[in-house]
Every structure is written in structure tokens, then in C-alpha cells.
């Protein structure tokens, strides 16, 4: 359940990876998710302890200005009334080389990290994604991580597109709860 992401420029890739590996830190601008992942892995990224992990996601605020009031109220009630809890088993291999997106979310290649900073158990990132019909989504992520836990606060601001956009804030927390079962 870890982090990841990095920079492009062909001539700078190796020297950037070498620097990240020496310092254990990643600091990038205008980088693809694949580049951030590569740099984070080169830096040692976030390493997690293998075992069973529990991740909780809680939507804490939501604004839907272009949605009719009755539909907006129902959506807010549905999304904000309960936390989503997921349990997963992380193998030693997954813990040593976590997939991109564990801390920062996954994307389909339409997103670029305006900034990505990971150092000393802290992460701070801003990701911008192009959507359909002129929509754009900006997501900020800030938080902390250790080998047995992480806590993130994120905010998303979607503009344009059908409905005129939306804003949402969420908290995500993950923690190792023991050995994998079965």
C-alpha cells in the first residue's frame, strides 16, 4: 500500500534517480505518474511491513453546485454517511516494491503531477487530470507514512464538464493490523 511517481527529461532521468537513491527523497514538478513511481522506487519510497492492512476512506466534505438539491442531498448522504473500510493482504514482494498509487491514487495517463514531494515520512502532491468535455480535476494530497501506517488528507476540485464541477475532501488512513489470514 505505498506511494510512487516521478520526472521525465531523458537526459536527467538517470542523474535524478541517482540523487533520489542517495537521499531517499523525491521532489518533482510536472511529472507523469510513471516517472514519479520510478523515482520513488529509486529513492526507496515508502516501504511497508507485509501483512494484513486495513484502509479507511472517509469523505468529509462535498460541494455539488450544478446538481439539483434533492439529488445533491442524496449523494452527500450516501457518500458522507459511512466510511469505506477495505482489508488487504500485502505480500513481502508487494511491501518491498509497492504499486504506484497506494498513497497517491491511480490514474489512467491523463494526469500529471504539478508537484510531488516525498521525504522523511511525509508526502505532499498536486495532481492535475484532463477530463472529458473540457473538464479538469485538481487533487491535492498531504500526509504522513511509516512502515506500518499512513494518514492522508486530500481535496479534489473538478471544474467544467457536465454538471459544472464539484469539490470534495476526504481522509484516508491505513494501518497494518496483523499477519495475513489464510
Coordinates of C-alpha atoms in Angstrom, one line a residue:
X1 CA 0.0 0.0 0.0
X2 CA 2.6 2.6 -0.9
X3 CA 3.5 5.7 -2.8
X4 CA 5.1 6.5 -6.1
X5 CA 5.7 8.9 -9.0
X6 CA 8.5 10.9 -10.9
X7 CA 10.1 13.1 -13.7
X8 CA 10.6 12.8 -17.5
X9 CA 13.5 14.6 -19.3
X10 CA 15.6 11.8 -20.8
X11 CA 19.0 13.2 -20.1
X12 CA 18.0 14.0 -16.5
X13 CA 16.4 10.6 -15.6
X14 CA 19.5 8.8 -14.5
X15 CA 21.0 11.6 -12.5
X16 CA 17.7 12.3 -10.8
X17 CA 17.3 8.6 -10.0
X18 CA 20.9 8.6 -8.6
X19 CA 20.2 11.6 -6.5
X20 CA 16.9 10.1 -5.2
X21 CA 18.7 6.8 -4.3
X22 CA 21.3 8.7 -2.3
X23 CA 19.0 11.0 -0.4
X24 CA 15.8 8.8 -0.1
X25 CA 13.8 11.9 -1.1
X26 CA 11.7 12.7 -4.2
X27 CA 10.9 16.2 -5.3
X28 CA 9.5 16.6 -8.8
X29 CA 7.4 19.0 -10.9
X30 CA 5.3 18.4 -14.0
X31 CA 5.9 14.6 -13.8
X32 CA 3.9 11.7 -15.0
X33 CA 2.7 9.0 -12.6
X34 CA 5.1 6.5 -14.2
X35 CA 8.0 8.9 -13.6
X36 CA 7.0 9.6 -10.0
X37 CA 6.8 5.8 -9.4
X38 CA 10.2 5.3 -10.9
X39 CA 11.8 8.0 -8.8
X40 CA 10.0 6.9 -5.6
X41 CA 11.3 3.3 -6.1
X42 CA 14.8 4.6 -6.8
X43 CA 14.7 6.6 -3.6
X44 CA 13.5 3.6 -1.5
X45 CA 10.0 5.1 -1.5
X46 CA 7.6 4.1 1.3
X47 CA 8.3 0.6 2.4
X48 CA 5.5 -1.1 4.3
X49 CA 5.6 -4.1 6.6
X50 CA 4.0 -7.2 5.0
X51 CA 0.8 -8.4 6.5
X52 CA -2.9 -7.6 6.7
X53 CA -3.7 -3.9 6.2
X54 CA -6.9 -2.1 6.8
X55 CA -7.6 1.1 4.8
X56 CA -10.4 3.5 5.7
X57 CA -11.6 6.3 3.4
X58 CA -13.9 8.9 4.7
X59 CA -15.5 11.7 2.6
X60 CA -15.5 14.8 4.9
X61 CA -17.0 17.5 2.7
X62 CA -18.7 17.7 -0.7
X63 CA -20.0 20.6 -2.9
X64 CA -22.0 19.9 -6.0
X65 CA -23.1 23.3 -7.3
X66 CA -24.6 22.1 -10.6
X67 CA -26.6 19.2 -9.2
X68 CA -30.3 19.7 -8.3
X69 CA -30.8 20.0 -4.5
X70 CA -32.7 16.7 -3.9
X71 CA -30.1 14.7 -5.9
X72 CA -27.2 16.6 -4.2
X73 CA -28.6 15.8 -0.7
X74 CA -29.0 12.1 -1.6
X75 CA -25.4 11.9 -2.9
X76 CA -24.0 13.7 0.1
X77 CA -26.0 11.4 2.4
X78 CA -24.7 8.3 0.6
X79 CA -21.1 9.3 0.3
X80 CA -20.6 11.1 3.7
X81 CA -22.6 8.8 6.0
X82 CA -20.2 6.0 6.3
X83 CA -16.5 5.3 5.9
X84 CA -15.3 2.7 3.4
X85 CA -13.1 0.1 5.0
X86 CA -11.0 -2.3 2.9
X87 CA -8.8 -5.1 4.2
X88 CA -6.0 -6.4 2.0
X89 CA -3.1 -8.8 2.4
X90 CA 0.3 -7.3 1.4
X91 CA 2.9 -9.9 0.5
X92 CA 6.6 -9.3 1.2
X93 CA 7.2 -8.7 -2.5
X94 CA 4.4 -6.0 -2.6
X95 CA 5.8 -4.4 0.5
X96 CA 9.3 -4.2 -0.9
X97 CA 8.1 -2.7 -4.2
X98 CA 4.7 -1.1 -3.7
X99 CA 2.5 -0.3 -6.6
X100 CA 2.2 3.2 -7.8
X101 CA -0.9 4.8 -6.4
X102 CA -1.1 3.3 -2.9
X103 CA -0.8 6.7 -1.2
X104 CA -1.4 8.9 -4.2
X105 CA -4.2 7.2 -6.1
X106 CA -4.2 5.6 -9.5
X107 CA -4.7 7.4 -12.8
X108 CA -5.1 6.4 -16.5
X109 CA -2.4 8.5 -18.0
X110 CA -4.5 11.7 -18.3
X111 CA -2.9 13.1 -15.1
X112 CA 0.3 15.0 -14.4
X113 CA 1.8 15.8 -11.0
X114 CA 2.3 19.5 -10.8
X115 CA 4.4 18.7 -7.8
X116 CA 5.3 15.6 -5.9
X117 CA 7.4 15.7 -2.7
X118 CA 8.2 12.7 -0.5
X119 CA 10.8 12.7 2.3
X120 CA 11.2 11.8 5.9
X121 CA 7.8 10.1 6.3
X122 CA 5.8 13.0 4.6
X123 CA 4.1 13.3 1.3
X124 CA 2.8 16.3 -0.5
X125 CA 1.5 16.3 -4.1
X126 CA -0.8 18.1 -6.5
X127 CA -2.1 16.2 -9.5
X128 CA -4.0 17.7 -12.4
X129 CA -6.1 15.5 -14.7
X130 CA -7.7 16.3 -18.0
X131 CA -11.3 15.1 -18.3
X132 CA -13.9 14.8 -21.0
X133 CA -15.8 17.7 -22.4
X134 CA -13.4 20.3 -21.1
X135 CA -13.4 19.1 -17.5
X136 CA -10.3 19.3 -15.4
X137 CA -9.7 17.9 -11.9
X138 CA -7.1 19.1 -9.5
X139 CA -6.3 16.9 -6.5
X140 CA -4.0 17.7 -3.6
X141 CA -2.7 15.1 -1.2
X142 CA -0.8 15.7 2.0
X143 CA 0.1 13.3 4.8
X144 CA 2.5 11.0 6.6
X145 CA 3.6 7.4 6.4
X146 CA 5.6 4.9 8.3
X147 CA 6.3 1.2 7.7
X148 CA 3.0 0.2 9.5
X149 CA 0.6 3.1 8.8
X150 CA -0.3 6.1 6.7
X151 CA -2.6 9.1 7.0
X152 CA -3.6 11.3 4.1
X153 CA -5.9 14.3 3.6
X154 CA -7.0 15.0 0.1
X155 CA -9.1 17.6 -1.7
X156 CA -10.4 17.4 -5.2
X157 CA -11.7 20.3 -7.3
X158 CA -13.3 19.3 -10.6
X159 CA -14.3 22.1 -13.0
X160 CA -16.1 22.2 -16.3
X161 CA -17.8 19.3 -17.9
X162 CA -21.4 18.2 -17.3
X163 CA -22.9 19.5 -14.0
X164 CA -20.4 22.3 -13.8
X165 CA -18.0 20.6 -11.4
X166 CA -17.7 19.6 -7.8
X167 CA -15.4 19.8 -4.8
X168 CA -14.7 17.0 -2.3
X169 CA -12.5 16.5 0.7
X170 CA -11.5 13.1 2.1
X171 CA -9.3 11.4 4.7
X172 CA -7.6 8.1 4.1
X173 CA -5.8 6.1 6.8
X174 CA -4.1 2.8 6.5
X175 CA -2.6 0.6 9.1
X176 CA -1.1 -2.9 9.5
X177 CA -3.4 -4.9 11.7
X178 CA -1.5 -8.2 11.8
X179 CA -0.5 -11.2 9.8
X180 CA -2.4 -12.3 6.7
X181 CA -5.1 -14.8 7.3
X182 CA -5.2 -17.9 5.1

